[in-house]
PDB file of C-alpha atoms and ligand atoms in Angstrom:
ATOM      1  CA  MET X   1     139.801 -51.352  56.999  1.00 40.00           C
ATOM      2  CA  ASN X   2     142.711 -49.780  58.796  1.00 45.00           C
ATOM      3  CA  PHE X   3     141.603 -46.189  58.841  1.00 57.00           C
ATOM      4  CA  GLU X   4     144.138 -43.776  60.277  1.00 79.00           C
ATOM      5  CA  ALA X   5     142.080 -41.316  62.394  1.00 89.00           C
ATOM      6  CA  GLN X   6     143.480 -37.751  62.682  1.00 93.00           C
ATOM      7  CA  PRO X   7     142.350 -35.057  65.175  1.00 95.00           C
ATOM      8  CA  ILE X   8     139.198 -33.300  64.083  1.00 93.00           C
ATOM      9  CA  ILE X   9     139.512 -29.502  64.242  1.00 94.00           C
ATOM     10  CA  ASN X  10     136.285 -27.403  64.346  1.00 90.00           C
ATOM     11  CA  LEU X  11     137.567 -23.781  63.377  1.00 90.00           C
ATOM     12  CA  ASP X  12     134.206 -22.325  64.257  1.00 87.00           C
ATOM     13  CA  ARG X  13     135.092 -23.069  68.008  1.00 88.00           C
ATOM     14  CA  CYS X  14     138.879 -22.129  67.697  1.00 94.00           C
ATOM     15  CA  THR X  15     140.055 -19.024  69.298  1.00 95.00           C
ATOM     16  CA  LYS X  16     143.718 -19.607  67.793  1.00 96.00           C
ATOM     17  CA  CYS X  17     145.248 -19.644  71.290  1.00 96.00           C
ATOM     18  CA  GLY X  18     147.908 -21.919  69.890  1.00 96.00           C
ATOM     19  CA  LEU X  19     148.049 -24.317  72.870  1.00 96.00           C
ATOM     20  CA  CYS X  20     147.453 -27.290  70.662  1.00 97.00           C
ATOM     21  CA  VAL X  21     150.223 -26.394  68.403  1.00 96.00           C
ATOM     22  CA  SER X  22     152.866 -25.582  71.185  1.00 96.00           C
ATOM     23  CA  GLY X  23     151.681 -28.716  73.199  1.00 96.00           C
ATOM     24  CA  CYS X  24     151.914 -31.304  70.541  1.00 96.00           C
ATOM     25  CA  PRO X  25     154.751 -33.672  71.471  1.00 95.00           C
ATOM     26  CA  GLU X  26     155.347 -34.549  67.720  1.00 95.00           C
ATOM     27  CA  ASN X  27     155.132 -30.980  66.463  1.00 95.00           C
ATOM     28  CA  ALA X  28     152.562 -32.203  64.011  1.00 95.00           C
ATOM     29  CA  LEU X  29     150.404 -29.091  64.070  1.00 96.00           C
ATOM     30  CA  GLU X  30     150.995 -25.744  62.676  1.00 96.00           C
ATOM     31  CA  MET X  31     149.128 -22.426  63.081  1.00 97.00           C
ATOM     32  CA  THR X  32     147.658 -20.855  59.914  1.00 96.00           C
ATOM     33  CA  ASP X  33     145.512 -17.747  59.439  1.00 95.00           C
ATOM     34  CA  GLN X  34     142.394 -19.867  59.698  1.00 94.00           C
ATOM     35  CA  GLY X  35     143.534 -21.763  62.728  1.00 95.00           C
ATOM     36  CA  PRO X  36     145.688 -24.960  63.547  1.00 97.00           C
ATOM     37  CA  LYS X  37     146.155 -27.574  60.937  1.00 95.00           C
ATOM     38  CA  LEU X  38     148.117 -30.881  60.754  1.00 95.00           C
ATOM     39  CA  ARG X  39     151.601 -29.994  59.135  1.00 92.00           C
ATOM     40  CA  GLN X  40     151.979 -33.639  57.967  1.00 85.00           C
ATOM     41  CA  PRO X  41     149.247 -36.077  59.078  1.00 86.00           C
ATOM     42  CA  SER X  42     151.655 -39.077  59.184  1.00 90.00           C
ATOM     43  CA  ILE X  43     153.637 -37.512  62.133  1.00 93.00           C
ATOM     44  CA  CYS X  44     150.448 -37.381  64.342  1.00 95.00           C
ATOM     45  CA  THR X  45     150.427 -40.429  66.856  1.00 95.00           C
ATOM     46  CA  TYR X  46     147.041 -39.788  67.911  1.00 95.00           C
ATOM     47  CA  CYS X  47     148.251 -39.295  71.346  1.00 94.00           C
ATOM     48  CA  THR X  48     145.089 -37.009  72.094  1.00 95.00           C
ATOM     49  CA  ASP X  49     147.248 -34.369  74.043  1.00 95.00           C
ATOM     50  CA  CYS X  50     145.851 -31.602  71.764  1.00 96.00           C
ATOM     51  CA  GLU X  51     142.417 -32.431  72.641  1.00 95.00           C
ATOM     52  CA  ALA X  52     143.201 -32.301  76.316  1.00 94.00           C
ATOM     53  CA  LEU X  53     144.956 -29.002  75.840  1.00 95.00           C
ATOM     54  CA  CYS X  54     142.235 -27.203  73.932  1.00 95.00           C
ATOM     55  CA  PRO X  55     140.225 -24.838  76.182  1.00 92.00           C
ATOM     56  CA  THR X  56     137.184 -24.669  73.731  1.00 89.00           C
ATOM     57  CA  GLY X  57     136.602 -28.265  72.713  1.00 88.00           C
ATOM     58  CA  ALA X  58     137.599 -27.232  69.076  1.00 92.00           C
ATOM     59  CA  ILE X  59     139.854 -30.220  68.626  1.00 94.00           C
ATOM     60  CA  ARG X  60     138.650 -33.690  69.112  1.00 93.00           C
ATOM     61  CA  THR X  61     140.353 -37.078  69.044  1.00 95.00           C
ATOM     62  CA  PRO X  62     137.507 -39.497  69.356  1.00 93.00           C
ATOM     63  CA  LEU X  63     137.884 -43.090  70.263  1.00 95.00           C
ATOM     64  CA  THR X  64     136.083 -46.340  69.141  1.00 94.00           C
ATOM     65  CA  VAL X  65     135.662 -49.325  71.294  1.00 95.00           C
ATOM     66  CA  THR X  66     135.701 -52.743  69.610  1.00 94.00           C
ATOM     67  CA  TRP X  67     136.211 -56.461  70.527  1.00 92.00           C
ATOM     68  CA  GLY X  68     139.485 -57.902  69.700  1.00 90.00           C
ATOM     69  CA  SER X  69     139.642 -60.414  66.774  1.00 81.00           C
ATOM     70  CA  ASN X  70     139.393 -63.417  69.143  1.00 75.00           C
ATOM     71  CA  TYR X  71     135.864 -62.277  70.115  1.00 71.00           C
ATOM     72  CA  LEU X  72     134.666 -61.398  66.543  1.00 64.00           C
ATOM     73  CA  SER X  73     132.798 -64.070  64.681  1.00 55.00           C
TER      74      SER X  73
ATOM     75  CA  MET S   1     112.819 -40.871  54.644  1.00 60.00           C
ATOM     76  CA  ASP S   2     109.838 -42.814  53.402  1.00 67.00           C
ATOM     77  CA  SER S   3     106.943 -43.921  55.727  1.00 69.00           C
ATOM     78  CA  GLN S   4     108.094 -47.466  55.662  1.00 69.00           C
ATOM     79  CA  SER S   5     111.505 -46.651  57.024  1.00 71.00           C
ATOM     80  CA  LEU S   6     109.965 -44.157  59.494  1.00 76.00           C
ATOM     81  CA  ILE S   7     107.687 -46.783  60.922  1.00 75.00           C
ATOM     82  CA  SER S   8     110.425 -49.244  61.489  1.00 75.00           C
ATOM     83  CA  LEU S   9     111.922 -46.766  64.060  1.00 80.00           C
ATOM     84  CA  GLU S  10     111.021 -47.770  67.766  1.00 80.00           C
ATOM     85  CA  PHE S  11     109.027 -44.562  68.637  1.00 84.00           C
ATOM     86  CA  PHE S  12     106.956 -44.373  65.381  1.00 85.00           C
ATOM     87  CA  ALA S  13     106.171 -48.214  65.375  1.00 86.00           C
ATOM     88  CA  THR S  14     103.992 -47.816  68.419  1.00 87.00           C
ATOM     89  CA  LEU S  15     101.787 -45.105  66.881  1.00 91.00           C
ATOM     90  CA  ASN S  16      98.249 -45.721  65.414  1.00 91.00           C
ATOM     91  CA  PRO S  17      98.142 -45.177  61.649  1.00 90.00           C
ATOM     92  CA  GLY S  18      96.105 -42.084  62.003  1.00 92.00           C
ATOM     93  CA  THR S  19      98.563 -40.473  64.517  1.00 93.00           C
ATOM     94  CA  PHE S  20     101.421 -41.567  62.349  1.00 90.00           C
ATOM     95  CA  ASN S  21     100.026 -39.958  59.186  1.00 90.00           C
ATOM     96  CA  ALA S  22      99.074 -36.864  61.102  1.00 92.00           C
ATOM     97  CA  LEU S  23     102.675 -36.611  62.411  1.00 91.00           C
ATOM     98  CA  ALA S  24     104.147 -37.237  59.112  1.00 87.00           C
ATOM     99  CA  GLY S  25     101.944 -34.408  57.649  1.00 89.00           C
ATOM    100  CA  ARG S  26     102.908 -31.765  60.355  1.00 92.00           C
ATOM    101  CA  ALA S  27     106.566 -32.604  61.080  1.00 93.00           C
ATOM    102  CA  PHE S  28     109.252 -31.758  58.662  1.00 94.00           C
ATOM    103  CA  GLN S  29     112.555 -33.282  57.910  1.00 94.00           C
ATOM    104  CA  ARG S  30     115.858 -31.271  58.342  1.00 96.00           C
ATOM    105  CA  GLU S  31     119.417 -32.321  57.502  1.00 96.00           C
ATOM    106  CA  ILE S  32     122.218 -31.184  59.921  1.00 95.00           C
ATOM    107  CA  HIS S  33     125.967 -31.401  59.635  1.00 91.00           C
ATOM    108  CA  THR S  34     128.527 -32.664  62.142  1.00 85.00           C
ATOM    109  CA  GLY S  35     129.079 -30.192  65.035  1.00 84.00           C
ATOM    110  CA  TYR S  36     125.731 -28.296  64.509  1.00 91.00           C
ATOM    111  CA  ASN S  37     124.093 -27.008  67.618  1.00 92.00           C
ATOM    112  CA  LEU S  38     120.571 -28.152  67.151  1.00 96.00           C
ATOM    113  CA  VAL S  39     119.252 -27.099  70.676  1.00 96.00           C
ATOM    114  CA  ILE S  40     121.091 -24.542  72.934  1.00 95.00           C
ATOM    115  CA  GLU S  41     120.692 -24.774  76.653  1.00 94.00           C
ATOM    116  CA  GLY S  42     118.848 -21.727  78.219  1.00 93.00           C
ATOM    117  CA  MET S  43     117.169 -20.637  75.035  1.00 95.00           C
ATOM    118  CA  SER S  44     113.498 -20.570  74.313  1.00 95.00           C
ATOM    119  CA  ALA S  45     112.334 -24.228  73.371  1.00 96.00           C
ATOM    120  CA  GLU S  46     110.946 -24.041  69.735  1.00 95.00           C
ATOM    121  CA  ALA S  47     110.496 -27.544  68.785  1.00 96.00           C
ATOM    122  CA  CYS S  48     111.162 -31.250  69.616  1.00 96.00           C
ATOM    123  CA  TYR S  49     112.791 -33.538  67.278  1.00 96.00           C
ATOM    124  CA  PHE S  50     112.917 -37.237  66.292  1.00 94.00           C
ATOM    125  CA  VAL S  51     116.494 -38.509  65.141  1.00 94.00           C
ATOM    126  CA  LEU S  52     115.989 -40.228  61.792  1.00 92.00           C
ATOM    127  CA  SER S  53     119.703 -40.889  61.202  1.00 91.00           C
ATOM    128  CA  GLY S  54     123.028 -40.057  62.635  1.00 91.00           C
ATOM    129  CA  GLN S  55     123.911 -39.435  66.271  1.00 89.00           C
ATOM    130  CA  LEU S  56     123.360 -36.459  68.734  1.00 92.00           C
ATOM    131  CA  ARG S  57     124.949 -35.572  71.939  1.00 88.00           C
ATOM    132  CA  VAL S  58     122.867 -34.159  74.774  1.00 90.00           C
ATOM    133  CA  SER S  59     124.973 -32.019  77.263  1.00 86.00           C
ATOM    134  CA  ARG S  60     124.492 -29.526  80.037  1.00 85.00           C
ATOM    135  CA  MET S  61     126.868 -26.915  81.473  1.00 80.00           C
ATOM    136  CA  ASN S  62     127.746 -27.358  85.193  1.00 74.00           C
ATOM    137  CA  ARG S  63     127.914 -24.465  87.478  1.00 73.00           C
ATOM    138  CA  ASP S  64     131.742 -24.585  87.286  1.00 70.00           C
ATOM    139  CA  GLY S  65     131.588 -24.257  83.559  1.00 70.00           C
ATOM    140  CA  ARG S  66     132.283 -27.908  82.839  1.00 67.00           C
ATOM    141  CA  ILE S  67     130.247 -29.737  80.107  1.00 71.00           C
ATOM    142  CA  GLN S  68     128.335 -32.769  81.317  1.00 73.00           C
ATOM    143  CA  ILE S  69     127.268 -35.260  78.740  1.00 76.00           C
ATOM    144  CA  LEU S  70     123.868 -36.640  79.538  1.00 80.00           C
ATOM    145  CA  ALA S  71     123.048 -38.920  76.664  1.00 82.00           C
ATOM    146  CA  ARG S  72     123.823 -39.936  73.066  1.00 84.00           C
ATOM    147  CA  LEU S  73     120.743 -40.314  71.115  1.00 89.00           C
ATOM    148  CA  GLY S  74     120.415 -42.299  67.698  1.00 88.00           C
ATOM    149  CA  ALA S  75     117.817 -43.236  65.170  1.00 89.00           C
ATOM    150  CA  GLY S  76     114.149 -43.292  66.572  1.00 88.00           C
ATOM    151  CA  GLU S  77     114.882 -41.223  69.748  1.00 91.00           C
ATOM    152  CA  PRO S  78     112.910 -38.169  70.630  1.00 94.00           C
ATOM    153  CA  VAL S  79     114.918 -35.044  71.560  1.00 95.00           C
ATOM    154  CA  ASN S  80     114.123 -31.898  73.563  1.00 96.00           C
ATOM    155  CA  VAL S  81     110.668 -33.224  74.876  1.00 95.00           C
ATOM    156  CA  ILE S  82     111.421 -32.411  78.488  1.00 93.00           C
ATOM    157  CA  SER S  83     111.997 -28.670  77.413  1.00 95.00           C
ATOM    158  CA  LEU S  84     108.590 -28.505  75.836  1.00 96.00           C
ATOM    159  CA  LEU S  85     106.975 -30.152  78.808  1.00 94.00           C
ATOM    160  CA  LYS S  86     108.380 -27.769  81.364  1.00 93.00           C
ATOM    161  CA  GLU S  87     106.377 -24.689  82.331  1.00 92.00           C
ATOM    162  CA  ASP S  88     109.072 -22.091  81.382  1.00 94.00           C
ATOM    163  CA  ARG S  89     109.668 -23.780  78.027  1.00 94.00           C
ATOM    164  CA  ILE S  90     113.413 -23.201  78.248  1.00 95.00           C
ATOM    165  CA  ASN S  91     115.850 -25.579  76.555  1.00 95.00           C
ATOM    166  CA  HIS S  92     116.932 -27.833  79.476  1.00 92.00           C
ATOM    167  CA  ALA S  93     120.214 -29.085  77.628  1.00 93.00           C
ATOM    168  CA  SER S  94     122.085 -28.511  74.598  1.00 94.00           C
ATOM    169  CA  VAL S  95     122.050 -30.967  71.629  1.00 95.00           C
ATOM    170  CA  GLU S  96     124.843 -31.184  69.071  1.00 91.00           C
ATOM    171  CA  SER S  97     125.145 -33.487  66.125  1.00 90.00           C
ATOM    172  CA  LEU S  98     128.107 -35.873  66.396  1.00 85.00           C
ATOM    173  CA  THR S  99     127.570 -37.007  62.759  1.00 85.00           C
ATOM    174  CA  ASP S 100     125.876 -35.730  59.597  1.00 90.00           C
ATOM    175  CA  SER S 101     122.200 -36.343  60.824  1.00 94.00           C
ATOM    176  CA  THR S 102     118.706 -36.155  59.763  1.00 94.00           C
ATOM    177  CA  VAL S 103     115.863 -35.129  62.170  1.00 95.00           C
ATOM    178  CA  LEU S 104     112.158 -34.769  62.040  1.00 94.00           C
ATOM    179  CA  VAL S 105     111.068 -31.421  63.471  1.00 96.00           C
ATOM    180  CA  LEU S 106     107.770 -30.914  65.298  1.00 96.00           C
ATOM    181  CA  LEU S 107     107.222 -27.355  66.308  1.00 97.00           C
ATOM    182  CA  ALA S 108     106.173 -26.444  69.898  1.00 96.00           C
ATOM    183  CA  ASN S 109     102.504 -25.632  68.885  1.00 95.00           C
ATOM    184  CA  ASP S 110     102.121 -28.799  66.946  1.00 96.00           C
ATOM    185  CA  PHE S 111     103.622 -30.660  69.682  1.00 96.00           C
ATOM    186  CA  ASP S 112     100.885 -29.329  72.061  1.00 96.00           C
ATOM    187  CA  ASP S 113      98.211 -30.359  69.542  1.00 95.00           C
ATOM    188  CA  PHE S 114      99.593 -33.868  69.367  1.00 94.00           C
ATOM    189  CA  LEU S 115      99.676 -34.120  73.187  1.00 94.00           C
ATOM    190  CA  SER S 116      96.083 -33.078  73.589  1.00 94.00           C
ATOM    191  CA  GLN S 117      94.616 -34.985  70.510  1.00 95.00           C
ATOM    192  CA  TYR S 118      96.547 -38.246  70.035  1.00 95.00           C
ATOM    193  CA  PRO S 119      96.876 -40.204  73.308  1.00 95.00           C
ATOM    194  CA  ASP S 120      99.059 -42.862  71.761  1.00 95.00           C
ATOM    195  CA  PHE S 121     101.644 -40.128  70.873  1.00 94.00           C
ATOM    196  CA  SER S 122     101.630 -39.152  74.674  1.00 95.00           C
ATOM    197  CA  THR S 123     102.017 -42.672  75.716  1.00 94.00           C
ATOM    198  CA  ALA S 124     104.896 -43.275  73.338  1.00 93.00           C
ATOM    199  CA  LEU S 125     106.544 -40.139  74.814  1.00 93.00           C
ATOM    200  CA  LEU S 126     105.910 -41.264  78.430  1.00 93.00           C
ATOM    201  CA  ARG S 127     107.512 -44.781  77.707  1.00 92.00           C
ATOM    202  CA  ASN S 128     110.436 -43.128  76.123  1.00 91.00           C
ATOM    203  CA  LEU S 129     110.935 -40.890  79.138  1.00 92.00           C
ATOM    204  CA  ALA S 130     110.438 -43.710  81.618  1.00 93.00           C
ATOM    205  CA  LYS S 131     113.120 -45.759  79.594  1.00 89.00           C
ATOM    206  CA  ARG S 132     115.529 -42.849  79.968  1.00 86.00           C
ATOM    207  CA  MET S 133     114.685 -42.232  83.653  1.00 88.00           C
ATOM    208  CA  ALA S 134     115.376 -45.872  84.370  1.00 86.00           C
ATOM    209  CA  LYS S 135     118.827 -45.475  82.581  1.00 79.00           C
ATOM    210  CA  THR S 136     119.517 -42.488  84.618  1.00 78.00           C
ATOM    211  CA  THR S 137     118.614 -44.180  87.873  1.00 80.00           C
ATOM    212  CA  SER S 138     120.845 -47.222  87.114  1.00 76.00           C
ATOM    213  CA  LEU S 139     123.738 -44.741  86.174  1.00 73.00           C
ATOM    214  CA  ALA S 140     123.201 -43.086  89.608  1.00 74.00           C
ATOM    215  CA  ALA S 141     123.222 -46.454  91.379  1.00 75.00           C
ATOM    216  CA  ASN S 142     126.417 -47.402  89.537  1.00 74.00           C
ATOM    217  CA  LEU S 143     128.013 -44.197  90.540  1.00 72.00           C
ATOM    218  CA  SER S 144     127.409 -44.940  94.242  1.00 75.00           C
ATOM    219  CA  LEU S 145     128.103 -48.585  94.217  1.00 78.00           C
ATOM    220  CA  TYR S 146     131.115 -49.208  91.994  1.00 84.00           C
ATOM    221  CA  THR S 147     134.654 -47.870  91.776  1.00 89.00           C
ATOM    222  CA  VAL S 148     135.585 -45.759  88.732  1.00 91.00           C
ATOM    223  CA  ARG S 149     137.835 -48.594  87.464  1.00 93.00           C
ATOM    224  CA  SER S 150     134.876 -50.992  87.413  1.00 92.00           C
ATOM    225  CA  ARG S 151     132.569 -48.368  85.785  1.00 92.00           C
ATOM    226  CA  LEU S 152     135.079 -47.792  83.036  1.00 95.00           C
ATOM    227  CA  ALA S 153     135.344 -51.571  82.439  1.00 95.00           C
ATOM    228  CA  GLN S 154     131.554 -51.897  82.268  1.00 92.00           C
ATOM    229  CA  PHE S 155     131.237 -48.896  79.960  1.00 93.00           C
ATOM    230  CA  LEU S 156     133.812 -50.391  77.558  1.00 95.00           C
ATOM    231  CA  ILE S 157     132.028 -53.646  77.451  1.00 94.00           C
ATOM    232  CA  ASP S 158     128.602 -51.931  77.027  1.00 90.00           C
ATOM    233  CA  LEU S 159     130.015 -49.930  74.065  1.00 91.00           C
ATOM    234  CA  ALA S 160     131.742 -52.997  72.334  1.00 92.00           C
ATOM    235  CA  GLU S 161     128.356 -54.855  72.557  1.00 89.00           C
ATOM    236  CA  ARG S 162     126.458 -51.843  70.861  1.00 85.00           C
ATOM    237  CA  PRO S 163     128.466 -51.110  67.749  1.00 83.00           C
ATOM    238  CA  GLN S 164     126.204 -48.355  66.732  1.00 79.00           C
ATOM    239  CA  TYR S 165     127.253 -46.373  69.769  1.00 81.00           C
ATOM    240  CA  ALA S 166     130.874 -47.523  69.991  1.00 86.00           C
ATOM    241  CA  GLY S 167     132.471 -44.742  68.093  1.00 86.00           C
ATOM    242  CA  GLY S 168     133.265 -41.129  68.487  1.00 87.00           C
ATOM    243  CA  TRP S 169     133.835 -40.931  72.245  1.00 91.00           C
ATOM    244  CA  THR S 170     136.363 -38.358  73.605  1.00 92.00           C
ATOM    245  CA  GLN S 171     138.053 -39.227  77.034  1.00 94.00           C
ATOM    246  CA  ASP S 172     136.126 -36.175  78.369  1.00 90.00           C
ATOM    247  CA  GLU S 173     132.865 -37.725  77.330  1.00 88.00           C
ATOM    248  CA  ILE S 174     133.777 -41.071  78.675  1.00 92.00           C
ATOM    249  CA  ALA S 175     134.646 -39.455  81.961  1.00 90.00           C
ATOM    250  CA  ALA S 176     131.382 -37.546  82.096  1.00 84.00           C
ATOM    251  CA  HIS S 177     129.374 -40.703  81.466  1.00 83.00           C
ATOM    252  CA  ILE S 178     131.203 -42.648  84.326  1.00 87.00           C
ATOM    253  CA  GLY S 179     131.369 -39.758  86.739  1.00 83.00           C
ATOM    254  CA  THR S 180     135.066 -38.919  86.744  1.00 88.00           C
ATOM    255  CA  VAL S 181     137.509 -36.646  85.002  1.00 89.00           C
ATOM    256  CA  ARG S 182     139.530 -37.119  81.873  1.00 92.00           C
ATOM    257  CA  ASP S 183     142.900 -37.594  83.538  1.00 93.00           C
ATOM    258  CA  VAL S 184     141.526 -40.642  85.443  1.00 95.00           C
ATOM    259  CA  VAL S 185     140.153 -42.097  82.277  1.00 96.00           C
ATOM    260  CA  GLY S 186     143.427 -41.753  80.559  1.00 95.00           C
ATOM    261  CA  ARG S 187     145.314 -43.264  83.542  1.00 95.00           C
ATOM    262  CA  LEU S 188     142.831 -46.178  83.782  1.00 96.00           C
ATOM    263  CA  LEU S 189     143.104 -46.927  80.121  1.00 97.00           C
ATOM    264  CA  ARG S 190     146.972 -47.100  80.399  1.00 96.00           C
ATOM    265  CA  GLU S 191     146.576 -49.489  83.381  1.00 96.00           C
ATOM    266  CA  PHE S 192     144.137 -51.771  81.478  1.00 96.00           C
ATOM    267  CA  GLU S 193     146.484 -51.697  78.457  1.00 96.00           C
ATOM    268  CA  SER S 194     149.594 -52.571  80.636  1.00 95.00           C
ATOM    269  CA  GLN S 195     147.542 -55.499  82.206  1.00 95.00           C
ATOM    270  CA  GLY S 196     146.647 -56.814  78.808  1.00 95.00           C
ATOM    271  CA  LEU S 197     142.967 -56.145  79.154  1.00 95.00           C
ATOM    272  CA  ILE S 198     142.888 -53.878  76.124  1.00 96.00           C
ATOM    273  CA  GLU S 199     145.075 -52.618  73.400  1.00 95.00           C
ATOM    274  CA  ARG S 200     145.243 -49.030  72.026  1.00 94.00           C
ATOM    275  CA  ASP S 201     145.702 -48.562  68.219  1.00 93.00           C
ATOM    276  CA  ARG S 202     145.242 -44.895  67.411  1.00 93.00           C
ATOM    277  CA  GLN S 203     141.465 -44.204  67.633  1.00 93.00           C
ATOM    278  CA  ARG S 204     140.678 -47.929  68.539  1.00 95.00           C
ATOM    279  CA  ILE S 205     140.456 -49.413  72.139  1.00 96.00           C
ATOM    280  CA  ILE S 206     140.454 -53.159  71.329  1.00 96.00           C
ATOM    281  CA  LEU S 207     139.099 -55.216  74.124  1.00 96.00           C
ATOM    282  CA  LEU S 208     141.316 -58.322  74.463  1.00 94.00           C
ATOM    283  CA  ASP S 209     140.227 -60.051  77.708  1.00 92.00           C
ATOM    284  CA  TYR S 210     136.372 -60.301  78.317  1.00 91.00           C
ATOM    285  CA  GLU S 211     136.535 -62.336  81.453  1.00 91.00           C
ATOM    286  CA  ALA S 212     139.109 -60.039  83.234  1.00 92.00           C
ATOM    287  CA  LEU S 213     137.136 -56.964  82.135  1.00 93.00           C
ATOM    288  CA  MET S 214     133.943 -58.511  83.503  1.00 91.00           C
ATOM    289  CA  SER S 215     135.606 -59.201  86.708  1.00 90.00           C
ATOM    290  CA  GLU S 216     136.885 -55.578  86.891  1.00 89.00           C
ATOM    291  CA  ALA S 217     133.285 -54.405  86.146  1.00 89.00           C
ATOM    292  CA  GLN S 218     131.922 -56.282  89.097  1.00 84.00           C
ATOM    293  CA  ASN S 219     134.194 -54.795  91.708  1.00 75.00           C
ATOM    294  CA  TYR S 220     132.079 -53.137  94.354  1.00 69.00           C
ATOM    295  CA  ASP S 221     133.310 -49.976  96.204  1.00 58.00           C
ATOM    296  CA  VAL S 222     133.424 -51.681  99.781  1.00 49.00           C
TER     297      VAL S 222
HETATM  298  S1  SF4 V   1     146.955 -36.209  68.652  1.00 74.93           S
HETATM  299 FE1  SF4 V   1     148.992 -35.810  69.570  1.00 74.93          FE
HETATM  300  S2  SF4 V   1     150.437 -36.009  67.904  1.00 74.93           S
HETATM  301 FE2  SF4 V   1     148.408 -35.762  66.922  1.00 74.93          FE
HETATM  302  S3  SF4 V   1     148.230 -33.614  66.729  1.00 74.93           S
HETATM  303 FE3  SF4 V   1     147.296 -34.011  68.594  1.00 74.93          FE
HETATM  304  S4  SF4 V   1     148.936 -33.725  70.065  1.00 74.93           S
HETATM  305 FE4  SF4 V   1     149.927 -33.844  68.104  1.00 74.93          FE
HETATM  306  S1  SF4 V   2     143.879 -25.219  71.505  1.00 74.93           S
HETATM  307 FE1  SF4 V   2     141.816 -25.285  70.590  1.00 74.93          FE
HETATM  308  S2  SF4 V   2     141.285 -23.102  70.614  1.00 74.93           S
HETATM  309 FE2  SF4 V   2     143.369 -23.029  70.801  1.00 74.93          FE
HETATM  310  S3  SF4 V   2     144.355 -23.008  68.786  1.00 74.93           S
HETATM  311 FE3  SF4 V   2     144.199 -25.140  69.176  1.00 74.93          FE
HETATM  312  S4  SF4 V   2     142.092 -25.857  68.432  1.00 74.93           S
HETATM  313 FE4  SF4 V   2     142.127 -23.447  68.567  1.00 74.93          FE
END
């Protein structure tokens, strides 16, 4: 399965400071009345910059570690 | 969760049938959603919990306001026991659910009854605390003996070998686990990638070269 992960935004923690929106190198986020949301998910490269910029931990880009196919039986 | 599934979890498997039935009768099940703060550091400790499914993250706030991740707990693990054992009964750390999870709740008064009436319950808790303490001690030893680069290599191998814990790690959480900061984790991951040890594919960190990562993991800080 090639699941394309997207940043996970927890609006309960978001202060709408806008740092993630202005800092996204792909301009993939937009600010709405509720808080930031992905404008167009396909533009997001999952660079994880928004997570690094968010001062409240409201936006997360978690990683998963796995063996390469040569090690999977 | 039925008794058969419950008894297959490590903690419960060691209990006598009488203790197990008493616990099943006293504790109650609770579903919590992703991101829910089950325990808040500094608040009065009201209960301990046993993870039945899902994953929880235990963290503490440092003096400089930074969050330090202490552990990740999965099915069968007790949660918030230390807070109930402390004299002040104040939550020692915060616990947040990383996934939709189910926990068994044992209220503080019932916890006291179990400690005094069911020695096998106390023994199971002591064993679990000893296991965690051993983990913390080896983590502390790793921090003093190995370079950050080798700790990251070891951490990646450990995660890949335990698929149930391999997902959902932010770079801040990885940094907290290996005793460094996010920027260093990001830089080292880029270095590992440029050396062909790993590959990044969106959320995936794919380990490509076990031998090379192992040799990185064994580098002492001399
Ligand atoms: S992961 Fe990167 S590209 Fe995607 S929204 Fe965040 S900053 Fe933008
Ligand atoms: S940086 Fe964090 S707090 Fe600020 S708008 Fe983005 S998600 Fe909300």
